[in-house]
CSV table of C-alpha atoms in Angstrom, one decimal:
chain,number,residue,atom,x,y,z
A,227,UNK,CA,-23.3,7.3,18.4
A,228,UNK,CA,-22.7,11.2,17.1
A,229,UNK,CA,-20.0,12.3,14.7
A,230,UNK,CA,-16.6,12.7,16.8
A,231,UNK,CA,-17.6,10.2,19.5
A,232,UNK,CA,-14.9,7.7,18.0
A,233,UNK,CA,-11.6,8.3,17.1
A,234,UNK,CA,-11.4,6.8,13.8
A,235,UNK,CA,-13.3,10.2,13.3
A,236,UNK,CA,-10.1,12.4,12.8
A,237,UNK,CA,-8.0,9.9,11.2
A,238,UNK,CA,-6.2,11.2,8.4
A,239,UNK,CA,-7.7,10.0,5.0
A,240,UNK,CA,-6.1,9.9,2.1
A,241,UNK,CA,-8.8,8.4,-1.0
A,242,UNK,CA,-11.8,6.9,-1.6
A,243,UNK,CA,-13.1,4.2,-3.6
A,244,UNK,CA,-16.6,3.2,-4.5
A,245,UNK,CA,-17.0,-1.0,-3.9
A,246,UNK,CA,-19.8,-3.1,-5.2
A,247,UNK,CA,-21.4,-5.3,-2.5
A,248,UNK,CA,-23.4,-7.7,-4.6
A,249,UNK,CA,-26.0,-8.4,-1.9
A,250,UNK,CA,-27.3,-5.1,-1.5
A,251,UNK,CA,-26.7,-4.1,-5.3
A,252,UNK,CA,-25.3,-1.0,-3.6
A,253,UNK,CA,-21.7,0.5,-4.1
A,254,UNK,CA,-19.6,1.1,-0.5
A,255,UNK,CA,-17.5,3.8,-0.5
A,256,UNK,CA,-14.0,2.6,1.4
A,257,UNK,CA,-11.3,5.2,3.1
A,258,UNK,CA,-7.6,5.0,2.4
A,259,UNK,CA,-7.0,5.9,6.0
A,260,UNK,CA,-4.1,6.1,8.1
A,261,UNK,CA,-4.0,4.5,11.6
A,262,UNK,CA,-2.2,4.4,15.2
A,263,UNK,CA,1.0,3.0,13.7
A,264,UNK,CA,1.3,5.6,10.6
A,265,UNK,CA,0.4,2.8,7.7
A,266,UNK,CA,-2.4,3.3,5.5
A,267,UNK,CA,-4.9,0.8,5.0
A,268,UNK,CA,-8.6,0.7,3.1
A,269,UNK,CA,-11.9,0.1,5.2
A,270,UNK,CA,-15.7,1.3,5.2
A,271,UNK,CA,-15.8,4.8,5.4
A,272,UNK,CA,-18.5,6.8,7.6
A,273,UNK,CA,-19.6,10.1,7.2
A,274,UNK,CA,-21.3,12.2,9.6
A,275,UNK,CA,-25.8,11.9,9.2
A,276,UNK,CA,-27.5,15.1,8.5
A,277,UNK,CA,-28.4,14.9,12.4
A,278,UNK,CA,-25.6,15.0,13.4
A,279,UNK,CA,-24.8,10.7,14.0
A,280,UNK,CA,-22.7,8.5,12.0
A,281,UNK,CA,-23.8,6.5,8.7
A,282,UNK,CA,-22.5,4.3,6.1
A,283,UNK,CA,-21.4,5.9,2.6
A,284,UNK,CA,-23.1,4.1,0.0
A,285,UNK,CA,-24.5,4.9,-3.0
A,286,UNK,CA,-27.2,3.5,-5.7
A,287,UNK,CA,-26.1,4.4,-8.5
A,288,UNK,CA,-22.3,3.3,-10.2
A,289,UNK,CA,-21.8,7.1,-12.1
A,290,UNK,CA,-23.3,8.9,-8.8
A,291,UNK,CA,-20.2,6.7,-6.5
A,292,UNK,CA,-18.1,7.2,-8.7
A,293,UNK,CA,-18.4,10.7,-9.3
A,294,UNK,CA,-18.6,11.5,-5.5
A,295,UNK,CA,-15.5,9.6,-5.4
A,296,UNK,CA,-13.6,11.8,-7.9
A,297,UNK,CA,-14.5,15.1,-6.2
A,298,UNK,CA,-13.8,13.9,-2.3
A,299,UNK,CA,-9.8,12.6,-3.9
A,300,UNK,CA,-9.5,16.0,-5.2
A,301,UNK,CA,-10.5,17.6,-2.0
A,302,UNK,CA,-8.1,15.2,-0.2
A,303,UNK,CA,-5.0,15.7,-2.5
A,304,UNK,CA,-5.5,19.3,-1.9
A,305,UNK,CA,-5.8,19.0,1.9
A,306,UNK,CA,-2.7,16.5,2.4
A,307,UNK,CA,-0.7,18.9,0.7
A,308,UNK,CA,-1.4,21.8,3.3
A,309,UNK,CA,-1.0,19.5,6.3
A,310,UNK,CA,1.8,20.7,8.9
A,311,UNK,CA,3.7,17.4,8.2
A,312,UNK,CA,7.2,16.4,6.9
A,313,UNK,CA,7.8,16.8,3.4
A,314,UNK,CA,9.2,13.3,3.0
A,315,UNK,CA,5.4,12.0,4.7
A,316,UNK,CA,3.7,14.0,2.6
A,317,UNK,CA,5.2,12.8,-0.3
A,318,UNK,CA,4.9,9.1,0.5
A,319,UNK,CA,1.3,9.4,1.4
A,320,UNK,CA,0.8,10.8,-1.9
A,321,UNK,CA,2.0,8.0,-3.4
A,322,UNK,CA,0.5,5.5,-1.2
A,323,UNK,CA,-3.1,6.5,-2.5
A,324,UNK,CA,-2.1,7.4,-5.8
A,325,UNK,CA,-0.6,3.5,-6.3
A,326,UNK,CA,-3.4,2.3,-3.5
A,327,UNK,CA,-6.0,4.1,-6.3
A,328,UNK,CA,-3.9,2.2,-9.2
A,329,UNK,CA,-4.3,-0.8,-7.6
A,330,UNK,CA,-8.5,-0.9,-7.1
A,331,UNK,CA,-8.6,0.5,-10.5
A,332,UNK,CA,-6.3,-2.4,-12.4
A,333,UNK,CA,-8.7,-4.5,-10.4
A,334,UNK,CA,-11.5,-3.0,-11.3
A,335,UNK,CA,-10.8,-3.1,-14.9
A,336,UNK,CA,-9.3,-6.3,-15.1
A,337,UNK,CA,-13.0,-8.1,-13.9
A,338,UNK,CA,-14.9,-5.8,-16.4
A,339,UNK,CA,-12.8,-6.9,-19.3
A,340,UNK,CA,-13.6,-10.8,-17.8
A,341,UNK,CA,-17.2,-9.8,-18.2
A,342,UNK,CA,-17.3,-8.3,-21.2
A,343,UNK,CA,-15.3,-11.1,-22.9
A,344,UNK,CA,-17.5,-13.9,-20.9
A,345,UNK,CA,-20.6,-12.3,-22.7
A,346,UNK,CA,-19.0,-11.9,-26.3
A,347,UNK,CA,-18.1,-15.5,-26.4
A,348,UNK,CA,-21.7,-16.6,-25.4
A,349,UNK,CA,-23.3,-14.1,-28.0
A,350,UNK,CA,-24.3,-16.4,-30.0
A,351,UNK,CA,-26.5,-17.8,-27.2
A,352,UNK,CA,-30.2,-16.9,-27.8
A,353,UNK,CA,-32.0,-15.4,-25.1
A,354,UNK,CA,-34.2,-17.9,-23.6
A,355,UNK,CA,-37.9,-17.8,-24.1
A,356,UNK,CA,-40.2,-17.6,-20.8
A,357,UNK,CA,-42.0,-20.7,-22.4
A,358,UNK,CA,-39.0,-22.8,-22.6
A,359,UNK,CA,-37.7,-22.9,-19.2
A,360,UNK,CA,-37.8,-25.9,-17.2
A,361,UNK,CA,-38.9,-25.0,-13.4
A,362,UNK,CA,-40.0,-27.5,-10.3
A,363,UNK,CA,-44.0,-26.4,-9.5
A,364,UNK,CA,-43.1,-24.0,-6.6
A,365,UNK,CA,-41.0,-22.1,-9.1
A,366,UNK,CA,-43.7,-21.0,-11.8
A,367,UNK,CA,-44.6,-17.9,-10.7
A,368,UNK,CA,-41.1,-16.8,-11.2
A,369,UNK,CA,-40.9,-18.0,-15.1
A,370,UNK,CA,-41.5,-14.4,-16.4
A,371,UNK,CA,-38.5,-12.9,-13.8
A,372,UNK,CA,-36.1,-15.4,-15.2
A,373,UNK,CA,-36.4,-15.5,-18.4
A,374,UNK,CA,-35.8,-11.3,-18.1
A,375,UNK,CA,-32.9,-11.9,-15.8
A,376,UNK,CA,-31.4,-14.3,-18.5
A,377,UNK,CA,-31.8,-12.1,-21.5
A,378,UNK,CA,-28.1,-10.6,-21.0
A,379,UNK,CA,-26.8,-13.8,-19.3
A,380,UNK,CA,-28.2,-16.6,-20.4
A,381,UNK,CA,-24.9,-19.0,-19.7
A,382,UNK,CA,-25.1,-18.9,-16.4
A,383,UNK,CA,-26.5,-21.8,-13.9
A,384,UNK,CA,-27.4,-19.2,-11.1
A,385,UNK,CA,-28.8,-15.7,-11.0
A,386,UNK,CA,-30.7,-13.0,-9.3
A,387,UNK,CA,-34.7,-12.4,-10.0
A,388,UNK,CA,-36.2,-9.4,-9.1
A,389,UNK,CA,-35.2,-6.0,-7.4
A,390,UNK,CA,-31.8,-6.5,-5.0
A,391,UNK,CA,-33.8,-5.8,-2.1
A,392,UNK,CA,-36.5,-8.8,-2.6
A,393,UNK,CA,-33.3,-10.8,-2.2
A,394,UNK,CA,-34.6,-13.7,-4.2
A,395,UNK,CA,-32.4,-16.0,-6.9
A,396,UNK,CA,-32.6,-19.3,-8.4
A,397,UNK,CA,-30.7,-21.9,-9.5
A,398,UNK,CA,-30.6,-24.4,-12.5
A,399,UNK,CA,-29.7,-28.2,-11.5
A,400,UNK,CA,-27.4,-30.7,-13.9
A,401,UNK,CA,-31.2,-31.5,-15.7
A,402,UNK,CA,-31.4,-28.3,-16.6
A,403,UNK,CA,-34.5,-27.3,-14.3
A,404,UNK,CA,-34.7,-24.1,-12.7
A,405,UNK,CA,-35.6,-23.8,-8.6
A,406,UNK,CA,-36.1,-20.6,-6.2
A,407,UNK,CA,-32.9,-21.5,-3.5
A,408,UNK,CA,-34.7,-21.8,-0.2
A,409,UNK,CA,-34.4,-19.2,1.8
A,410,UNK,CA,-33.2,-15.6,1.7
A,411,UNK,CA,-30.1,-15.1,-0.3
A,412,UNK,CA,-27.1,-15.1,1.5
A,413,UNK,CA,-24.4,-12.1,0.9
A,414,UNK,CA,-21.8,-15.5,0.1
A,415,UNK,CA,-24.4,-16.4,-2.2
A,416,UNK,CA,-25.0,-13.2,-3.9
A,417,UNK,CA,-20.8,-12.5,-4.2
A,418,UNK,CA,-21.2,-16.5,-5.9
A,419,UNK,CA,-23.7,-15.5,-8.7
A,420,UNK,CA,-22.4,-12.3,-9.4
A,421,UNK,CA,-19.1,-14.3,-9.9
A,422,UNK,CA,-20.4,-16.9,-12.0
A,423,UNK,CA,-21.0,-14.0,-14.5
A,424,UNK,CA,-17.6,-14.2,-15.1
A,425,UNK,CA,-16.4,-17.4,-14.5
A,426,UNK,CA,-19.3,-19.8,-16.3
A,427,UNK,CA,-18.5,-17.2,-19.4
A,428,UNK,CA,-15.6,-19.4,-19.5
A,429,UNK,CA,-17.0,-23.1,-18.9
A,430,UNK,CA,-15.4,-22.3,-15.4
A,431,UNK,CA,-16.9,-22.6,-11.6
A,432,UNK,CA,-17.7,-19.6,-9.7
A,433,UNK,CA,-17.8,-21.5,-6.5
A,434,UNK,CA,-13.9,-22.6,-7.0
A,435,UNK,CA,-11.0,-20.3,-5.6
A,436,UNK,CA,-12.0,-16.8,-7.3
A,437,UNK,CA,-7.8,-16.1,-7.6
A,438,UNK,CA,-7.2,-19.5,-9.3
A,439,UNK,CA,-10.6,-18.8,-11.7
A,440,UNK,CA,-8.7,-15.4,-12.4
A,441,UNK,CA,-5.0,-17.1,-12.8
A,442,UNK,CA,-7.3,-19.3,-15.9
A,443,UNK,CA,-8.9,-17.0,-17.1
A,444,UNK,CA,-5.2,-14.5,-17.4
A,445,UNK,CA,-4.1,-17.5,-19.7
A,446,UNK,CA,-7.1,-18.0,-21.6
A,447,UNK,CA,-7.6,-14.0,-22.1
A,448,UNK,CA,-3.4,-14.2,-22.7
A,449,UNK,CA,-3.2,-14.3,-26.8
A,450,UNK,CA,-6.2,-11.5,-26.9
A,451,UNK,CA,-4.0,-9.5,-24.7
A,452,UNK,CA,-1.0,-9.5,-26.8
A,453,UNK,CA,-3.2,-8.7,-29.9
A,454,UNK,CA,-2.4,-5.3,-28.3
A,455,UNK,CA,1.3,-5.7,-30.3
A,456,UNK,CA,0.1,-5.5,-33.5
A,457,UNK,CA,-1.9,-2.7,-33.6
A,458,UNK,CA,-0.1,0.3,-35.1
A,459,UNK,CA,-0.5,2.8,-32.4
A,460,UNK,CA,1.0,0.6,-29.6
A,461,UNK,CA,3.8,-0.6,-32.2
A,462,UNK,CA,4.7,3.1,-32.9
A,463,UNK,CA,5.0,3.8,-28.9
A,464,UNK,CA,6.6,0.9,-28.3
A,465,UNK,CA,8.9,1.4,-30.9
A,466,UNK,CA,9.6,5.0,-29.6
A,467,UNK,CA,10.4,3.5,-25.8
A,468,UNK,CA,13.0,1.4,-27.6
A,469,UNK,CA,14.9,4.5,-29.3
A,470,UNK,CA,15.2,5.9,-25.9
A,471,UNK,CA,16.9,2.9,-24.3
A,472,UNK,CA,13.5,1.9,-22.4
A,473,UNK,CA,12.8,-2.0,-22.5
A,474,UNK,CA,9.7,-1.3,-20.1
A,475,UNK,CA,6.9,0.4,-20.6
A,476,UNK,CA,3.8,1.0,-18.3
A,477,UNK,CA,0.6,2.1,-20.1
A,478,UNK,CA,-3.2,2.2,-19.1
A,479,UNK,CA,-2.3,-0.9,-16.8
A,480,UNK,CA,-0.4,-3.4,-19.3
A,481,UNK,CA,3.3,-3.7,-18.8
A,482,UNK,CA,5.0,-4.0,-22.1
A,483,UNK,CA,8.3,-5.8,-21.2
A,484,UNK,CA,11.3,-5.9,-24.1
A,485,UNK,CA,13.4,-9.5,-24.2
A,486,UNK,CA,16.3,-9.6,-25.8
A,487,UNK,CA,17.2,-13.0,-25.1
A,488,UNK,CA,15.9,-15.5,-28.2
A,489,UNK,CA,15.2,-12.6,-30.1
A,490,UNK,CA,11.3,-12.2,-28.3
A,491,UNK,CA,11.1,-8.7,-28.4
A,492,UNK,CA,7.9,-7.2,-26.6
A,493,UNK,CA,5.5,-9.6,-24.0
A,494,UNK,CA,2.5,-8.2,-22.4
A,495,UNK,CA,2.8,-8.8,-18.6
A,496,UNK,CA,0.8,-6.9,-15.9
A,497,UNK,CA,1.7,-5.4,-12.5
A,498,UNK,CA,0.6,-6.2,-8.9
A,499,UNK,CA,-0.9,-3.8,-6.2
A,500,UNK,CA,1.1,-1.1,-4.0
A,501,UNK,CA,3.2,-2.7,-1.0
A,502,UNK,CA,1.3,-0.8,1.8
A,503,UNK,CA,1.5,-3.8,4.2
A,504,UNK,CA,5.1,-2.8,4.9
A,505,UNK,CA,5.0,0.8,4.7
A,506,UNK,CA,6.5,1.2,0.9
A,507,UNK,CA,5.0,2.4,-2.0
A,508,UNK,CA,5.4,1.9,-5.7
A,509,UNK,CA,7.4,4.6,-7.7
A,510,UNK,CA,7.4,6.1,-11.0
A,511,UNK,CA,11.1,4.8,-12.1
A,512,UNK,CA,13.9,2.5,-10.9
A,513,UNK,CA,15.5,-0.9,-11.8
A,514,UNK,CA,14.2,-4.3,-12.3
A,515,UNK,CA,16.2,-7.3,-12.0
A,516,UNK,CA,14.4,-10.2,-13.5
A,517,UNK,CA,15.5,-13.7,-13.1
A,518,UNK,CA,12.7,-15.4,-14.6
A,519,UNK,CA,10.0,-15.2,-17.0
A,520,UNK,CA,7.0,-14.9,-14.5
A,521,UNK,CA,3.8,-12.8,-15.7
A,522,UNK,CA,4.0,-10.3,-13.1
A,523,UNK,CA,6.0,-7.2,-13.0
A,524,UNK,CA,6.7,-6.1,-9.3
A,525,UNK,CA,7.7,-2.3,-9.8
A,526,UNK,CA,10.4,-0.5,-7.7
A,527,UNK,CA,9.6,1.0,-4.8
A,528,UNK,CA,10.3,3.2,-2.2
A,529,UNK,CA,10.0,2.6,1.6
A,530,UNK,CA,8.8,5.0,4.0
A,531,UNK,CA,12.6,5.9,5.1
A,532,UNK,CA,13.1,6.9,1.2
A,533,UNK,CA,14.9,3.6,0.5
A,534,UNK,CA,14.9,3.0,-3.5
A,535,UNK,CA,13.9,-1.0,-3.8
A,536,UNK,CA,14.6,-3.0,-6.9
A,537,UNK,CA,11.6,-4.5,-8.8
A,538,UNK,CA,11.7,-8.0,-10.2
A,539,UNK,CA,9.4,-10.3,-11.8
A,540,UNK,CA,7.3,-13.3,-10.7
A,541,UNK,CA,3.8,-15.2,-11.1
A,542,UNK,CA,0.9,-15.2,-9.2
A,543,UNK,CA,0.4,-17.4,-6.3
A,544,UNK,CA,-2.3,-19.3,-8.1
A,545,UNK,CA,0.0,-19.6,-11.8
A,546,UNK,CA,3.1,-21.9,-10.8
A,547,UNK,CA,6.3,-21.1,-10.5
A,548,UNK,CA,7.8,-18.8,-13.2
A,549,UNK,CA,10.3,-20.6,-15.9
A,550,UNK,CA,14.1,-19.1,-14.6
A,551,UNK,CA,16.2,-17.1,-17.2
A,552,UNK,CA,19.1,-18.2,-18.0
A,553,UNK,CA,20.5,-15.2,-16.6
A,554,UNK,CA,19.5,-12.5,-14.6
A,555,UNK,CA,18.0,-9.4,-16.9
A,556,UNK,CA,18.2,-6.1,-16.1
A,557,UNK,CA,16.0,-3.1,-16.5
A,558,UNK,CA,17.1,0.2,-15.7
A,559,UNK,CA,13.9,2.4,-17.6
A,560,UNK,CA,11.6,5.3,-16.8
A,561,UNK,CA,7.8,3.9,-16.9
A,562,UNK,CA,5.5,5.9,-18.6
A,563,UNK,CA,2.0,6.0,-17.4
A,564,UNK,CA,-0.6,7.0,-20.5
């Protein structure tokens, strides 16, 4: 197939985002693209081959995707706002990828944090040595490969050996010997150990739902999160936000959320992706009515036919219900965005 053979060719796109794919140890660039019906919606993105035929975007290296990324958005911002179109589309587009952008970046900070306090609290752990693993026979001959791929993991049960391409990994059974899995590694099973990075940093199971392993570790991450309240600079901002009537504040992806009730003062709470399934996007400012003390913060939005929706608050599917308020609490505050 050549460039311009398929429609999806001149579809209108809006952002790009750099993915991991674990099984390759590549990064996939995805398109904010807009279909048929008008809405916006994220898939793999093609780009024309230097023949002239159709390839795959991916990338090697993190800072080379992620760079690439950066430069294309800035090309595409520029282009959507020459585009012979409404005013009123072009401004909810904008905001579709801006918040569609938001949304992959909470995401993509929220699981690095997981990592990086998954491999603070196992520290302590020493490195094993090459001549103290335990392997079955037909394993040997990896012993040197392990014990290097455990050096910066060594908590985990399951891991990757070798260069991504060999597709090789092994696994540690409840005796605590290591095995080669049989086989070529499957793309589930690479997405698996790359996960258990994460999850076995907190005594948790990689192979379980990866949104209730989240949801656990959001409450076991919880009190380190609102450490954020005692530090001077965030007290001082906060502080300011309250002068000026605000009692919520969005900044660097933590919702800081003012109850009055009880005397609480500020909680830490987070927010939840765009609403691009319905054709709305989130906005900069608007009301909240809360009725109950969930963890998430579901910001106003605007639809598509520039209808102003009130946010509210609520937990995540995999957190239980959220404890009601006694009475409904209202927010009417400007969120700033540091």
């Amino acid at each position: 197939m050549k460039w311009g053979d398929s429609k999806r060719d001149f579809d209108m796109i809006l952002a790009i985002w750099p993915n991991y794919e674990p099984y390759s140890g590549s990064w996939f660039m995805e398109e904010f693209a807009v279909n048929r019906n008008g809405v916006p919606r994220w898939r793999e993105r093609r780009i024309p081959s230097p023949s002239g035929g159709v390839r795959v975007d991916h990338y090697t290296d993190e800072d080379d995707a992620r760079s690439e990324s950066k430069r294309v958005n800035a090309e595409l911002a520029a282009e959507l706002t020459q585009r012979p179109i409404e005013d009123y589309l072009r401004r909810s587009f904008q905001l579709k990828a801006s918040k569609a952008l938001q949304a992959k970046e909470r995401l993509r900070s929220e699981e690095a944090l997981m990592l990086a306090e998954a491999m603070r609290r196992n520290a302590t752990l020493p490195a094993p040595k090459a001549e103290d693993l335990l392997l079955e026979p037909r394993a040997e001959k990896y012993r040197s490969a392990l014990a290097t791929a455990l050096a910066d993991f060594p908590y985990v049960t399951g891991i990757r050996i070798g260069a991504p391409g060999t597709r090789t990994a092994m696994i540690q059974s409840y005796a605590g010997v290591w095995d080669v899995i049989d086989g070529l590694l499957t793309k589930k099973g690479a997405r698996l150990i790359e996960r258990s990075k994460i999850a076995s940093g907190f005594g948790l199971n990689p192979t379980d739902h990866w949104g209730e392993v989240k949801a656990e570790i959001r409450r076991i991450l919880l009190p380190r999160a609102n450490q954020l309240l005692q530090l001077a600079s965030v007290r001082r901002l906060l502080d300011e936000a309250l002068a000026r009537g605000e009692r919520v504040l969005v900044c660097n992806g933590v919702v800081f959320w003012y109850e009055e009730a009880g005397q609480v003062g500020w909680q830490v709470k987070t927010t939840v992706g765009s609403q691009t399934e319905d054709k709305s996007t989130l906005w900069p400012e608007g009301t909240i009515v809360s009725t109950n003390h969930g963890r998430l913060v579901i910001l106003p939005f605007i639809k598509e036919n520039g209808e102003h929706v009130k946010g509210h608050t609520r937990n995540a599917p995999k957190d239980g219900p959220a404890k009601p308020t006694p009475k409904p609490i209202r927010r009417d505050s400007v969120f700033t965005a540091q």
